[in-house]
């Protein structure tokens, strides 16, 4: 029996893994001195590489480091990587999503469920406010989510499929819409409808779109939100191409990007490979 961080392990392999993680987190906690930005970057890269963020503590910590790097652009923050939400349930559901014989109905449900699971992680730093509640025993001051401060902004059409997943977590969130379509030849985004909650400057904004391909739509959406005063922006995509991540992080290094899976590449038609095809068509059953 091995005891690590208060947990008892009987399986040797599991104990070894836990030891490694415990060591990594310990190392990180010991050395992450925010007065030494290079150290923060080094630790951030180490955590991303070792995927230490897969543990709850690691994930929260990685997010803190990423926030710090974003707020300090004097550090070389072009190295900031997206936070991959790599929970096995998310991986499993993304695999089902990819299958070409997954029905429209099932596809829609999966997109919503994945958005909820990713949202659970991405919103772990959501602001709370204290309220007084009366339990059957006594009065007590307890935290609740300041839900009105959240705005979910889907990029139409496919982003609409993710909205209910986030609203299941924060029902009182406001919802904005950004209508963009990609030109089939140039792959450039074209805007056709935009409406955001007003004012938006104090809200935590979560932009949702299942696909981040060239990054053109994501960049245009974030441009629009910033033009209207949006400041605290998270972007959630289920599948991303390296090209899109790179373009988005270069154009907007101050946002937090969450991806469910980072795929291999774009093909000549700017579709993600292996991807899942056209997300909008699969959600809405169009061609
Ligand atoms: C898809 C997808 C993204 C965009 C990604 O939308 O939902 O918004 O493409 O591509 P990009 O990163 O190269 O810009 P599409 O334009 O096909 O519209 P739709 O959702 O209405 O189908
Ligand atoms: N938009 C999609 O829906 N799928 C892709 O692979 C690329 C852009």
CSV table of C-alpha atoms and ligand atoms in Angstrom, one decimal:
chain,number,residue,atom,x,y,z
A,1,UNK,CA,0.0,0.0,0.0
A,2,UNK,CA,1.3,3.4,-0.9
A,3,UNK,CA,-0.2,6.6,0.5
A,4,UNK,CA,0.1,9.8,-1.7
A,5,UNK,CA,-1.6,13.1,-0.8
A,6,UNK,CA,-3.9,11.3,1.6
A,7,UNK,CA,-5.0,8.6,-1.0
A,8,UNK,CA,-4.1,5.0,-0.5
A,9,UNK,CA,-3.1,3.0,-3.6
A,10,UNK,CA,-2.8,-0.8,-3.8
A,11,UNK,CA,-2.0,-1.0,-7.5
A,12,UNK,CA,1.6,-0.3,-8.1
A,13,UNK,CA,1.2,1.3,-11.6
A,14,UNK,CA,-1.5,3.6,-10.3
A,15,UNK,CA,0.7,4.6,-7.4
A,16,UNK,CA,3.6,5.3,-9.7
A,17,UNK,CA,1.3,7.5,-11.8
A,18,UNK,CA,-0.1,9.3,-8.8
A,19,UNK,CA,3.5,9.9,-7.5
A,20,UNK,CA,4.5,11.4,-10.8
A,21,UNK,CA,1.5,13.7,-10.7
A,22,UNK,CA,1.9,14.6,-7.1
A,23,UNK,CA,5.5,15.4,-7.8
A,24,UNK,CA,4.6,17.6,-10.8
A,25,UNK,CA,2.0,19.5,-8.8
A,26,UNK,CA,4.3,19.8,-5.9
A,27,UNK,CA,7.1,21.1,-8.2
A,28,UNK,CA,4.7,23.6,-9.7
A,29,UNK,CA,3.4,24.9,-6.4
A,30,UNK,CA,6.9,25.2,-5.0
A,31,UNK,CA,8.4,27.0,-8.0
A,32,UNK,CA,5.5,29.1,-9.4
A,33,UNK,CA,6.7,32.4,-8.0
A,34,UNK,CA,4.8,35.0,-9.9
A,35,UNK,CA,7.7,37.4,-9.4
A,36,UNK,CA,9.7,35.4,-11.9
A,37,UNK,CA,7.7,35.4,-15.1
A,38,UNK,CA,10.2,33.1,-17.0
A,39,UNK,CA,9.6,30.5,-14.3
A,40,UNK,CA,5.8,30.8,-14.8
A,41,UNK,CA,6.2,30.2,-18.6
A,42,UNK,CA,8.6,27.3,-18.0
A,43,UNK,CA,6.2,25.6,-15.6
A,44,UNK,CA,3.2,26.3,-17.8
A,45,UNK,CA,5.0,24.6,-20.7
A,46,UNK,CA,6.0,21.7,-18.5
A,47,UNK,CA,2.4,21.2,-17.3
A,48,UNK,CA,1.0,21.4,-20.8
A,49,UNK,CA,3.6,18.8,-22.0
A,50,UNK,CA,3.1,16.4,-19.2
A,51,UNK,CA,-0.7,16.8,-19.4
A,52,UNK,CA,-0.6,17.3,-15.6
A,53,UNK,CA,-3.7,19.4,-16.0
A,54,UNK,CA,-5.7,16.2,-16.4
A,55,UNK,CA,-6.0,16.2,-12.6
A,56,UNK,CA,-8.4,18.7,-11.1
A,57,UNK,CA,-5.7,20.5,-9.2
A,58,UNK,CA,-3.4,20.6,-12.2
A,59,UNK,CA,-6.2,21.9,-14.4
A,60,UNK,CA,-7.1,24.8,-12.0
A,61,UNK,CA,-3.5,25.6,-11.6
A,62,UNK,CA,-2.8,25.6,-15.4
A,63,UNK,CA,-5.6,28.0,-15.8
A,64,UNK,CA,-4.2,30.3,-13.2
A,65,UNK,CA,-0.8,30.3,-14.9
A,66,UNK,CA,-2.4,30.9,-18.3
A,67,UNK,CA,-4.4,33.9,-16.9
A,68,UNK,CA,-1.2,35.3,-15.5
A,69,UNK,CA,0.6,34.9,-18.8
A,70,UNK,CA,-2.3,36.5,-20.7
A,71,UNK,CA,-2.3,39.5,-18.3
A,72,UNK,CA,1.5,40.0,-18.7
A,73,UNK,CA,2.1,40.4,-22.4
A,74,UNK,CA,5.7,41.4,-21.7
A,75,UNK,CA,6.4,37.7,-21.3
A,76,UNK,CA,6.6,35.9,-24.5
A,77,UNK,CA,3.0,34.8,-24.6
A,78,UNK,CA,3.0,33.6,-28.2
A,79,UNK,CA,3.8,30.2,-26.6
A,80,UNK,CA,0.4,30.1,-24.9
A,81,UNK,CA,-1.4,27.0,-25.9
A,82,UNK,CA,-5.1,26.2,-25.7
A,83,UNK,CA,-6.4,24.4,-22.7
A,84,UNK,CA,-7.4,20.9,-23.9
A,85,UNK,CA,-10.3,19.6,-21.9
A,86,UNK,CA,-9.3,16.0,-22.0
A,87,UNK,CA,-11.7,14.2,-19.8
A,88,UNK,CA,-12.4,10.6,-21.0
A,89,UNK,CA,-16.2,11.3,-21.3
A,90,UNK,CA,-15.5,14.3,-23.6
A,91,UNK,CA,-13.1,12.2,-25.7
A,92,UNK,CA,-15.6,9.4,-25.9
A,93,UNK,CA,-18.4,11.7,-27.0
A,94,UNK,CA,-16.2,13.4,-29.6
A,95,UNK,CA,-15.4,10.0,-31.1
A,96,UNK,CA,-19.2,9.3,-31.5
A,97,UNK,CA,-19.6,12.8,-33.0
A,98,UNK,CA,-17.0,12.1,-35.7
A,99,UNK,CA,-18.7,8.9,-37.0
A,100,UNK,CA,-20.4,9.6,-40.4
A,101,UNK,CA,-23.4,7.4,-39.5
A,102,UNK,CA,-24.2,9.3,-36.3
A,103,UNK,CA,-27.8,10.6,-36.8
A,104,UNK,CA,-28.7,14.3,-36.7
A,105,UNK,CA,-30.7,13.7,-33.5
A,106,UNK,CA,-27.8,12.0,-31.8
A,107,UNK,CA,-25.3,14.5,-33.1
A,108,UNK,CA,-27.3,17.4,-31.7
A,109,UNK,CA,-27.5,15.7,-28.3
A,110,UNK,CA,-23.8,15.0,-28.2
A,111,UNK,CA,-22.8,18.6,-29.1
A,112,UNK,CA,-25.0,19.8,-26.2
A,113,UNK,CA,-23.5,17.2,-23.8
A,114,UNK,CA,-19.9,18.0,-24.8
A,115,UNK,CA,-20.6,21.7,-24.4
A,116,UNK,CA,-21.9,21.1,-20.9
A,117,UNK,CA,-18.9,19.0,-19.9
A,118,UNK,CA,-16.4,21.5,-21.4
A,119,UNK,CA,-18.3,24.3,-19.8
A,120,UNK,CA,-18.0,22.7,-16.4
A,121,UNK,CA,-14.2,22.9,-16.7
A,122,UNK,CA,-14.1,26.3,-18.5
A,123,UNK,CA,-16.3,28.0,-15.9
A,124,UNK,CA,-14.5,26.8,-12.8
A,125,UNK,CA,-13.4,30.4,-12.1
A,126,UNK,CA,-16.9,31.8,-12.5
A,127,UNK,CA,-17.6,34.7,-10.1
A,128,UNK,CA,-19.8,34.0,-7.1
A,129,UNK,CA,-21.6,36.2,-4.6
A,130,UNK,CA,-22.6,35.5,-1.1
A,131,UNK,CA,-26.2,35.2,-0.1
A,132,UNK,CA,-27.9,34.4,3.2
A,133,UNK,CA,-29.9,31.2,3.3
A,134,UNK,CA,-31.9,29.7,6.1
A,135,UNK,CA,-31.3,26.0,6.4
A,136,UNK,CA,-33.6,23.9,8.7
A,137,UNK,CA,-30.9,24.3,11.3
A,138,UNK,CA,-29.8,28.0,11.0
A,139,UNK,CA,-29.1,31.0,8.9
A,140,UNK,CA,-25.9,30.8,6.9
A,141,UNK,CA,-24.0,32.9,4.3
A,142,UNK,CA,-23.2,30.8,1.2
A,143,UNK,CA,-22.0,31.5,-2.4
A,144,UNK,CA,-24.1,31.4,-5.5
A,145,UNK,CA,-23.1,32.1,-9.1
A,146,UNK,CA,-23.5,35.7,-10.3
A,147,UNK,CA,-25.3,34.2,-13.4
A,148,UNK,CA,-26.4,37.6,-14.9
A,149,UNK,CA,-22.7,38.4,-15.4
A,150,UNK,CA,-22.2,35.6,-17.9
A,151,UNK,CA,-22.9,35.9,-21.7
A,152,UNK,CA,-22.9,32.9,-24.0
A,153,UNK,CA,-22.2,33.9,-27.6
A,154,UNK,CA,-22.7,31.2,-30.3
A,155,UNK,CA,-21.3,31.7,-33.8
A,156,UNK,CA,-24.2,30.9,-36.0
A,157,UNK,CA,-25.2,28.4,-37.1
A,158,UNK,CA,-23.2,25.5,-35.5
A,159,UNK,CA,-22.5,27.4,-32.3
A,160,UNK,CA,-26.2,27.3,-31.5
A,161,UNK,CA,-25.9,23.6,-30.8
A,162,UNK,CA,-23.7,24.3,-27.8
A,163,UNK,CA,-25.8,27.0,-26.1
A,164,UNK,CA,-28.2,24.8,-24.2
A,165,UNK,CA,-25.2,22.8,-22.7
A,166,UNK,CA,-23.9,26.0,-21.1
A,167,UNK,CA,-27.4,27.2,-20.1
A,168,UNK,CA,-27.9,23.9,-18.3
A,169,UNK,CA,-25.1,25.0,-16.1
A,170,UNK,CA,-25.9,28.7,-15.8
A,171,UNK,CA,-29.6,29.1,-16.7
A,172,UNK,CA,-29.6,32.9,-16.0
A,173,UNK,CA,-26.8,33.7,-18.5
A,174,UNK,CA,-27.6,36.1,-21.3
A,175,UNK,CA,-27.2,35.0,-24.9
A,176,UNK,CA,-25.7,37.0,-27.8
A,177,UNK,CA,-25.5,35.9,-31.4
A,178,UNK,CA,-22.9,36.3,-34.1
A,179,UNK,CA,-24.0,35.3,-37.6
A,180,UNK,CA,-21.0,34.4,-39.8
A,181,UNK,CA,-20.7,32.0,-42.8
A,182,UNK,CA,-17.5,31.0,-44.6
A,183,UNK,CA,-17.3,31.7,-48.3
A,184,UNK,CA,-16.9,28.3,-49.9
A,185,UNK,CA,-14.1,29.5,-52.2
A,186,UNK,CA,-12.1,32.0,-50.2
A,187,UNK,CA,-13.0,30.5,-46.8
A,188,UNK,CA,-13.3,34.1,-45.6
A,189,UNK,CA,-16.0,34.8,-42.9
A,190,UNK,CA,-19.0,37.0,-43.9
A,191,UNK,CA,-21.1,38.6,-41.2
A,192,UNK,CA,-24.9,38.5,-41.6
A,193,UNK,CA,-26.3,39.1,-38.1
A,194,UNK,CA,-24.9,40.3,-34.7
A,195,UNK,CA,-26.6,41.1,-31.5
A,196,UNK,CA,-25.0,41.2,-28.1
A,197,UNK,CA,-26.3,41.8,-24.5
A,198,UNK,CA,-25.8,45.5,-23.6
A,199,UNK,CA,-23.7,46.5,-21.7
A,200,UNK,CA,-21.2,43.7,-22.2
A,201,UNK,CA,-18.0,45.2,-20.8
A,202,UNK,CA,-18.3,43.7,-17.3
A,203,UNK,CA,-19.5,40.3,-18.4
A,204,UNK,CA,-17.6,37.0,-18.6
A,205,UNK,CA,-18.2,36.1,-22.3
A,206,UNK,CA,-18.1,32.5,-23.5
A,207,UNK,CA,-18.0,32.3,-27.3
A,208,UNK,CA,-19.0,28.9,-28.6
A,209,UNK,CA,-18.5,27.2,-32.0
A,210,UNK,CA,-17.9,23.5,-32.4
A,211,UNK,CA,-15.3,24.0,-35.2
A,212,UNK,CA,-12.1,26.2,-35.2
A,213,UNK,CA,-10.7,25.6,-38.7
A,214,UNK,CA,-8.7,28.5,-40.3
A,215,UNK,CA,-9.7,30.6,-37.3
A,216,UNK,CA,-11.2,33.3,-39.6
A,217,UNK,CA,-14.7,33.1,-38.0
A,218,UNK,CA,-13.4,33.0,-34.5
A,219,UNK,CA,-11.1,36.0,-35.1
A,220,UNK,CA,-14.0,38.0,-36.7
A,221,UNK,CA,-16.3,37.1,-33.8
A,222,UNK,CA,-13.8,38.2,-31.1
A,223,UNK,CA,-13.1,41.4,-33.1
A,224,UNK,CA,-16.8,42.2,-33.1
A,225,UNK,CA,-17.2,41.5,-29.3
A,226,UNK,CA,-14.2,43.6,-28.5
A,227,UNK,CA,-15.5,46.4,-30.7
A,228,UNK,CA,-18.6,46.4,-28.5
A,229,UNK,CA,-16.6,46.6,-25.3
A,230,UNK,CA,-16.2,42.9,-24.4
A,231,UNK,CA,-13.1,42.3,-22.4
A,232,UNK,CA,-13.2,38.9,-20.5
A,233,UNK,CA,-13.5,36.4,-23.3
A,234,UNK,CA,-13.3,32.6,-23.3
A,235,UNK,CA,-13.6,30.7,-26.6
A,236,UNK,CA,-14.8,27.1,-26.6
A,237,UNK,CA,-14.5,24.8,-29.6
A,238,UNK,CA,-15.0,21.1,-29.7
A,239,UNK,CA,-12.5,20.3,-32.5
A,240,UNK,CA,-9.7,22.7,-33.6
A,241,UNK,CA,-7.1,22.6,-36.3
A,242,UNK,CA,-3.5,23.7,-35.3
A,243,UNK,CA,-3.7,26.4,-38.0
A,244,UNK,CA,-6.9,27.9,-36.4
A,245,UNK,CA,-5.4,27.8,-32.9
A,246,UNK,CA,-2.3,29.5,-34.0
A,247,UNK,CA,-4.2,32.2,-35.9
A,248,UNK,CA,-6.6,32.9,-33.1
A,249,UNK,CA,-4.0,33.1,-30.4
A,250,UNK,CA,-1.8,35.4,-32.5
A,251,UNK,CA,-4.8,37.7,-33.3
A,252,UNK,CA,-6.2,37.6,-29.7
A,253,UNK,CA,-3.5,36.5,-27.2
A,254,UNK,CA,-5.6,37.8,-24.4
A,255,UNK,CA,-8.4,35.3,-24.6
A,256,UNK,CA,-8.7,31.8,-23.0
A,257,UNK,CA,-9.2,29.1,-25.6
A,258,UNK,CA,-10.6,25.7,-24.6
A,259,UNK,CA,-10.6,22.9,-27.1
A,260,UNK,CA,-12.1,19.4,-26.8
A,261,UNK,CA,-9.6,17.9,-29.3
A,262,UNK,CA,-6.8,19.3,-31.3
A,263,UNK,CA,-6.9,17.6,-34.7
A,264,UNK,CA,-4.1,17.0,-37.3
A,265,UNK,CA,-4.5,19.6,-40.0
A,266,UNK,CA,-6.8,21.4,-42.6
A,267,UNK,CA,-7.3,19.9,-46.0
A,268,UNK,CA,-7.3,21.9,-49.3
A,269,UNK,CA,-11.0,22.9,-48.7
A,270,UNK,CA,-10.1,24.2,-45.2
A,271,UNK,CA,-11.9,21.3,-43.5
A,272,UNK,CA,-10.5,19.8,-40.4
A,273,UNK,CA,-8.9,16.3,-40.7
A,274,UNK,CA,-10.0,13.9,-39.3
A,275,UNK,CA,-12.7,16.3,-38.1
A,276,UNK,CA,-16.4,15.5,-38.3
A,277,UNK,CA,-17.4,17.2,-41.6
A,278,UNK,CA,-19.7,20.3,-41.7
A,279,UNK,CA,-20.9,20.8,-38.1
A,280,UNK,CA,-23.7,23.2,-39.1
A,281,UNK,CA,-25.1,20.7,-41.6
A,282,UNK,CA,-24.8,17.8,-39.2
A,283,UNK,CA,-26.6,19.7,-36.4
A,284,UNK,CA,-29.4,21.0,-38.5
A,285,UNK,CA,-29.7,18.1,-41.1
A,286,UNK,CA,-29.0,20.3,-44.1
A,287,UNK,CA,-26.6,19.7,-47.0
B,1,LIG,C1,-18.2,26.6,-39.7
B,1,LIG,C2,-18.0,26.5,-38.2
B,1,LIG,C3,-17.2,27.7,-37.9
B,1,LIG,C4,-16.4,28.0,-39.1
B,1,LIG,C5,-15.0,27.5,-38.9
B,1,LIG,O1,-19.3,27.5,-39.9
B,1,LIG,O2,-19.2,26.3,-37.4
B,1,LIG,O3,-18.1,28.9,-37.6
B,1,LIG,O4,-17.0,27.1,-40.1
B,1,LIG,O5,-14.2,27.8,-39.9
B,1,LIG,P1,-13.0,28.8,-39.9
B,1,LIG,O6,-12.3,28.6,-38.6
B,1,LIG,O7,-12.2,28.5,-41.1
B,1,LIG,O8,-13.6,30.2,-40.0
B,1,LIG,P2,-19.9,27.7,-41.4
B,1,LIG,O9,-19.2,29.0,-42.0
B,1,LIG,O10,-19.8,26.5,-42.2
B,1,LIG,O11,-21.4,28.1,-41.2
B,1,LIG,P3,-22.6,27.3,-40.5
B,1,LIG,O12,-22.3,27.1,-39.1
B,1,LIG,O13,-23.8,28.1,-40.8
B,1,LIG,O14,-22.6,25.9,-41.3
B,2,LIG,N1,-16.4,24.1,-40.6
B,2,LIG,C1,-16.9,22.9,-40.3
B,2,LIG,O1,-18.1,22.8,-40.0
B,2,LIG,N2,-16.1,21.8,-40.4
B,2,LIG,C2,-14.8,21.9,-40.7
B,2,LIG,O2,-14.1,20.9,-40.8
B,2,LIG,C3,-14.2,23.2,-41.0
B,2,LIG,C4,-15.1,24.3,-40.9
